[in-house]
Amino acid sequence: MYFRLRDLSLVEPVRWLLSSGERGAPDWPVDGSGWTDLVDYVEANGLSSAFAHKLWQNGPPPPGTAQDRLESLEAKMAVARRLAVDHASEVAEVLERKGIPVYWLKGVAWGESLYGPEAIRPMRDLDLLVPATQLEGTSHELELLGYHPDPLAGPAGQHLPRFIHPSGTKIDVHHRIVPPTIYGFPVNDPKVPWSASNGVVRGDPDRADALFHLAHMVIHVFHHSFYNLRLMHLHDLRLAFAKWKIPPADVVEAVSELMPPRVALDILGLCDELFDLGGMFRTHP
């Protein structure tokens, strides 16, 4: 059976972070070692920045060592994000000049829209979607920019082997957003809303972009539910539901076109439960 969100063992402070409802304050760690464990937990799950900002606004002041570590993690992520965004802009400019359509996925596309100007969504790499007919041309242009294929990373069902820049920036060049099957479940690729925005969401998103990204988030959670699922992927969904205001029925319809409806509805319903979304998906059985 695929991963089920209700099987997650969430420490209460993280449940407090993920909840979009009026959830009561959790029991906080009582000593330094407890705070160390909590910071380890949120860092491993990609939530250190989001957790720190909510904690600083609404939680108790952490002890000095935890505070220093959260601030250090924040500073490192800020530098990494600036570098990643600069590289994404450069790549998009070069590829568009060559007539290659570009559509950014995941954090580089909507990280600022969902997390705001304060909190930072960590990015291990950049995810770039191009038409399958343009893979060779895209690879050539990336190599001219100094990227080279990672010798340790083979191709996946949805993207080429990873490219690495000398600065450390990594790019996955997709021709699909997901493999055609995920552990035996057939998955369709959504129609890409190619646009002048290149998939990047600023302010209120275009409806087509928002639905595309939401569908990808749900499939991404499903894909990683068998391995390496980080709570950051669930937090992405929680923020998208809260901020983009896409009608639940539209989300259900979009996701059900891409994967078996019972799987899509199970994931959405469990997200509803985890994030205290008020039954918005349980009304669409």
Short mmCIF file of C-alpha atoms in Angstrom, two decimals:
data_model
loop_
_atom_site.label_atom_id
_atom_site.label_comp_id
_atom_site.label_asym_id
_atom_site.label_seq_id
_atom_site.Cartn_x
_atom_site.Cartn_y
_atom_site.Cartn_z
CA MET A 1 0.00 0.00 0.00
CA TYR A 2 1.29 3.48 -0.78
CA PHE A 3 2.20 5.91 1.95
CA ARG A 4 -0.67 7.32 4.04
CA LEU A 5 -0.30 10.70 5.70
CA ARG A 6 -2.19 9.59 8.78
CA ASP A 7 0.66 7.18 9.52
CA LEU A 8 3.03 10.12 10.06
CA SER A 9 4.26 10.59 13.58
CA LEU A 10 4.38 14.38 13.86
CA VAL A 11 5.86 16.12 16.85
CA GLU A 12 3.31 18.63 18.11
CA PRO A 13 5.31 21.80 17.35
CA VAL A 14 5.48 20.71 13.70
CA ARG A 15 1.77 19.87 13.63
CA TRP A 16 1.26 23.42 14.93
CA LEU A 17 3.33 24.74 12.02
CA LEU A 18 1.52 22.71 9.36
CA SER A 19 -1.97 23.48 10.60
CA SER A 20 -3.85 26.24 8.81
CA GLY A 21 -6.57 26.32 11.46
CA GLU A 22 -6.72 27.73 14.97
CA ARG A 23 -4.62 25.04 16.55
CA GLY A 24 -3.70 25.47 20.20
CA ALA A 25 -0.11 26.05 21.26
CA PRO A 26 1.88 22.80 21.51
CA ASP A 27 3.96 21.52 24.39
CA TRP A 28 7.39 23.05 23.76
CA PRO A 29 10.71 21.40 24.66
CA VAL A 30 11.69 22.01 28.25
CA ASP A 31 15.47 21.88 27.87
CA GLY A 32 18.30 22.52 25.43
CA SER A 33 18.54 18.93 24.20
CA GLY A 34 14.85 18.94 23.35
CA TRP A 35 15.26 22.08 21.29
CA THR A 36 18.30 20.56 19.55
CA ASP A 37 16.21 17.55 18.55
CA LEU A 38 13.40 19.80 17.31
CA VAL A 39 15.73 21.92 15.17
CA ASP A 40 17.29 18.71 13.78
CA TYR A 41 13.80 17.52 12.87
CA VAL A 42 12.67 20.68 11.08
CA GLU A 43 16.00 21.01 9.25
CA ALA A 44 15.85 17.41 7.99
CA ASN A 45 12.33 18.05 6.72
CA GLY A 46 13.11 21.34 4.95
CA LEU A 47 11.04 23.39 7.38
CA SER A 48 13.62 25.29 9.39
CA SER A 49 12.91 28.70 7.83
CA ALA A 50 9.11 28.38 7.88
CA PHE A 51 9.24 27.06 11.44
CA ALA A 52 11.61 29.78 12.63
CA HIS A 53 9.45 32.61 11.28
CA LYS A 54 6.25 31.24 12.79
CA LEU A 55 8.08 30.58 16.05
CA TRP A 56 9.49 34.12 16.19
CA GLN A 57 6.03 35.56 15.55
CA ASN A 58 3.81 33.33 17.72
CA GLY A 59 5.92 30.98 19.81
CA PRO A 60 8.17 31.12 22.86
CA PRO A 61 11.74 32.42 22.46
CA PRO A 62 14.04 29.44 21.93
CA PRO A 63 17.23 29.14 23.96
CA GLY A 64 20.32 30.84 22.58
CA THR A 65 21.87 27.83 20.88
CA ALA A 66 18.64 26.94 19.04
CA GLN A 67 18.11 30.58 18.06
CA ASP A 68 21.67 30.86 16.74
CA ARG A 69 21.29 27.68 14.71
CA LEU A 70 17.97 28.72 13.19
CA GLU A 71 19.47 32.09 12.21
CA SER A 72 22.53 30.38 10.69
CA LEU A 73 20.37 28.00 8.63
CA GLU A 74 18.29 30.98 7.47
CA ALA A 75 21.37 32.90 6.31
CA LYS A 76 22.75 29.93 4.36
CA MET A 77 19.42 29.31 2.63
CA ALA A 78 19.11 32.98 1.70
CA VAL A 79 22.49 32.90 -0.05
CA ALA A 80 21.67 29.62 -1.82
CA ARG A 81 18.28 30.92 -2.98
CA ARG A 82 19.74 34.14 -4.42
CA LEU A 83 22.30 32.11 -6.37
CA ALA A 84 19.66 29.67 -7.63
CA VAL A 85 17.30 32.45 -8.76
CA ASP A 86 20.15 34.24 -10.56
CA HIS A 87 21.08 31.04 -12.38
CA ALA A 88 17.45 30.31 -13.26
CA SER A 89 17.09 33.78 -14.79
CA GLU A 90 20.26 33.31 -16.83
CA VAL A 91 19.22 29.89 -18.12
CA ALA A 92 15.71 31.08 -19.04
CA GLU A 93 17.10 34.08 -20.93
CA VAL A 94 19.54 31.94 -22.94
CA LEU A 95 17.02 29.22 -23.81
CA GLU A 96 14.30 31.68 -24.79
CA ARG A 97 16.77 33.48 -27.05
CA LYS A 98 17.25 30.13 -28.80
CA GLY A 99 13.49 29.64 -29.15
CA ILE A 100 13.25 26.93 -26.47
CA PRO A 101 10.11 27.22 -24.27
CA VAL A 102 10.88 27.19 -20.55
CA TYR A 103 8.62 26.24 -17.62
CA TRP A 104 10.03 26.19 -14.11
CA LEU A 105 8.79 23.68 -11.54
CA LYS A 106 8.67 23.47 -7.76
CA GLY A 107 10.50 25.87 -5.46
CA VAL A 108 12.03 28.21 -8.01
CA ALA A 109 8.59 28.66 -9.60
CA TRP A 110 6.43 29.40 -6.56
CA GLY A 111 8.67 29.47 -3.48
CA GLU A 112 8.40 33.21 -2.97
CA SER A 113 4.68 33.30 -3.79
CA LEU A 114 3.86 30.72 -1.12
CA TYR A 115 6.49 31.33 1.53
CA GLY A 116 6.50 35.12 1.25
CA PRO A 117 9.43 37.50 1.34
CA GLU A 118 10.47 36.38 4.83
CA ALA A 119 10.54 32.59 5.05
CA ILE A 120 12.59 30.61 2.55
CA ARG A 121 11.78 27.31 0.89
CA PRO A 122 15.02 25.31 0.55
CA MET A 123 15.94 24.07 -2.91
CA ARG A 124 18.35 21.22 -3.49
CA ASP A 125 18.22 21.78 -7.24
CA LEU A 126 16.35 23.61 -9.99
CA ASP A 127 13.67 21.80 -11.96
CA LEU A 128 13.24 22.93 -15.55
CA LEU A 129 10.61 21.62 -17.96
CA VAL A 130 11.19 21.88 -21.73
CA PRO A 131 9.49 20.17 -24.69
CA ALA A 132 10.83 16.66 -25.32
CA THR A 133 11.90 17.77 -28.81
CA GLN A 134 14.20 20.38 -27.25
CA LEU A 135 16.21 18.19 -24.89
CA GLU A 136 19.31 18.07 -27.08
CA GLY A 137 19.31 21.83 -27.65
CA THR A 138 18.77 22.50 -23.94
CA SER A 139 21.67 20.23 -22.99
CA HIS A 140 23.92 22.01 -25.48
CA GLU A 141 23.06 25.46 -24.14
CA LEU A 142 23.55 24.39 -20.52
CA GLU A 143 27.00 23.03 -21.35
CA LEU A 144 27.90 26.37 -22.99
CA LEU A 145 26.90 28.04 -19.69
CA GLY A 146 29.34 25.81 -17.80
CA TYR A 147 27.01 23.03 -16.64
CA HIS A 148 28.07 19.43 -17.02
CA PRO A 149 26.18 16.15 -16.55
CA ASP A 150 26.57 14.64 -13.09
CA PRO A 151 28.53 11.40 -13.63
CA LEU A 152 26.84 9.88 -10.58
CA ALA A 153 23.26 10.60 -11.68
CA GLY A 154 21.59 8.52 -14.36
CA PRO A 155 18.49 9.51 -16.33
CA ALA A 156 15.08 9.17 -14.72
CA GLY A 157 11.76 8.46 -16.40
CA GLN A 158 10.93 12.14 -16.51
CA HIS A 159 14.26 13.99 -16.83
CA LEU A 160 17.81 13.83 -18.15
CA PRO A 161 20.80 13.14 -15.92
CA ARG A 162 21.30 16.08 -13.59
CA PHE A 163 23.45 19.00 -14.71
CA ILE A 164 25.85 20.69 -12.25
CA HIS A 165 27.34 24.18 -12.43
CA PRO A 166 30.84 24.83 -11.00
CA SER A 167 29.16 27.01 -8.35
CA GLY A 168 27.24 23.95 -7.13
CA THR A 169 23.84 24.80 -8.66
CA LYS A 170 22.09 21.67 -9.96
CA ILE A 171 19.44 21.50 -12.68
CA ASP A 172 17.12 18.63 -13.59
CA VAL A 173 15.91 19.07 -17.18
CA HIS A 174 12.43 17.51 -17.41
CA HIS A 175 10.49 16.45 -20.46
CA ARG A 176 7.71 15.15 -18.16
CA ILE A 177 6.92 16.22 -14.61
CA VAL A 178 6.59 12.64 -13.37
CA PRO A 179 7.34 9.12 -14.62
CA PRO A 180 4.56 7.41 -16.62
CA THR A 181 4.00 5.01 -13.72
CA ILE A 182 4.69 5.32 -9.99
CA TYR A 183 5.09 1.94 -8.37
CA GLY A 184 2.56 0.36 -10.68
CA PHE A 185 0.05 3.23 -10.63
CA PRO A 186 -0.41 4.88 -14.05
CA VAL A 187 0.18 8.65 -13.97
CA ASN A 188 -0.62 11.09 -16.78
CA ASP A 189 1.37 14.25 -17.38
CA PRO A 190 -0.70 17.45 -17.17
CA LYS A 191 -0.92 19.76 -20.15
CA VAL A 192 1.73 22.41 -19.69
CA PRO A 193 0.38 26.00 -19.69
CA TRP A 194 3.37 27.46 -21.56
CA SER A 195 3.29 31.20 -20.93
CA ALA A 196 5.38 34.34 -20.73
CA SER A 197 5.67 33.79 -16.97
CA ASN A 198 7.75 30.62 -17.52
CA GLY A 199 5.70 29.04 -14.74
CA VAL A 200 6.96 31.51 -12.15
CA VAL A 201 4.16 32.66 -9.83
CA ARG A 202 4.21 36.27 -8.69
CA GLY A 203 1.34 37.69 -6.69
CA ASP A 204 -2.01 36.11 -7.52
CA PRO A 205 -1.26 33.20 -9.87
CA ASP A 206 -2.78 32.61 -13.26
CA ARG A 207 -5.42 29.92 -12.77
CA ALA A 208 -3.81 27.55 -15.28
CA ASP A 209 -0.41 27.91 -13.62
CA ALA A 210 -1.89 27.41 -10.15
CA LEU A 211 -3.78 24.24 -11.11
CA PHE A 212 -0.73 22.86 -12.89
CA HIS A 213 1.53 23.46 -9.89
CA LEU A 214 -1.04 22.12 -7.42
CA ALA A 215 -1.48 18.93 -9.45
CA HIS A 216 2.29 18.54 -9.59
CA MET A 217 2.55 19.00 -5.82
CA VAL A 218 0.02 16.24 -5.16
CA ILE A 219 1.74 13.87 -7.59
CA HIS A 220 5.12 14.79 -6.08
CA VAL A 221 3.86 13.87 -2.60
CA PHE A 222 2.57 10.58 -3.99
CA HIS A 223 5.86 9.91 -5.82
CA HIS A 224 7.93 10.52 -2.68
CA SER A 225 5.50 8.81 -0.36
CA PHE A 226 7.42 5.58 -0.91
CA TYR A 227 10.80 7.12 -0.11
CA ASN A 228 12.41 10.41 0.94
CA LEU A 229 9.17 12.29 1.66
CA ARG A 230 9.93 15.44 3.61
CA LEU A 231 7.31 17.44 5.44
CA MET A 232 8.31 20.41 3.28
CA HIS A 233 6.39 18.78 0.40
CA LEU A 234 3.24 18.73 2.53
CA HIS A 235 3.79 22.28 3.73
CA ASP A 236 3.99 23.38 0.07
CA LEU A 237 0.51 21.96 -0.45
CA ARG A 238 -0.87 23.54 2.71
CA LEU A 239 0.34 26.98 1.65
CA ALA A 240 -0.97 26.57 -1.90
CA PHE A 241 -4.43 25.60 -0.65
CA ALA A 242 -4.45 28.57 1.71
CA LYS A 243 -3.04 31.28 -0.55
CA TRP A 244 -4.08 30.48 -4.10
CA LYS A 245 -7.79 30.00 -3.30
CA ILE A 246 -8.42 27.46 -6.08
CA PRO A 247 -11.90 25.88 -5.61
CA PRO A 248 -11.52 22.37 -4.12
CA ALA A 249 -13.67 20.83 -6.88
CA ASP A 250 -11.25 22.21 -9.50
CA VAL A 251 -8.27 20.75 -7.66
CA VAL A 252 -9.96 17.36 -7.36
CA GLU A 253 -10.84 17.38 -11.07
CA ALA A 254 -7.33 18.42 -12.15
CA VAL A 255 -5.56 15.83 -10.02
CA SER A 256 -8.02 13.02 -10.83
CA GLU A 257 -7.24 13.43 -14.53
CA LEU A 258 -3.59 12.60 -13.84
CA MET A 259 -3.74 9.66 -11.45
CA PRO A 260 -6.27 7.08 -10.22
CA PRO A 261 -9.08 9.13 -8.60
CA ARG A 262 -9.19 7.00 -5.46
CA VAL A 263 -5.48 7.68 -4.87
CA ALA A 264 -5.86 11.40 -5.56
CA LEU A 265 -8.87 11.70 -3.26
CA ASP A 266 -7.13 9.78 -0.49
CA ILE A 267 -4.10 12.09 -0.62
CA LEU A 268 -6.24 15.24 -0.75
CA GLY A 269 -8.52 14.03 2.05
CA LEU A 270 -5.60 13.21 4.29
CA CYS A 271 -4.04 16.61 3.57
CA ASP A 272 -7.34 18.11 4.62
CA GLU A 273 -7.15 16.20 7.88
CA LEU A 274 -3.49 16.96 8.57
CA PHE A 275 -3.70 20.67 7.77
CA ASP A 276 -7.07 21.34 9.47
CA LEU A 277 -8.49 22.62 6.17
CA GLY A 278 -12.07 22.43 7.43
CA GLY A 279 -13.26 19.51 5.32
CA MET A 280 -12.78 21.23 1.95
CA PHE A 281 -11.82 17.94 0.28
CA ARG A 282 -13.91 15.62 2.39
CA THR A 283 -16.93 17.27 0.72
CA HIS A 284 -15.87 15.73 -2.59
CA PRO A 285 -15.94 11.95 -1.96
#
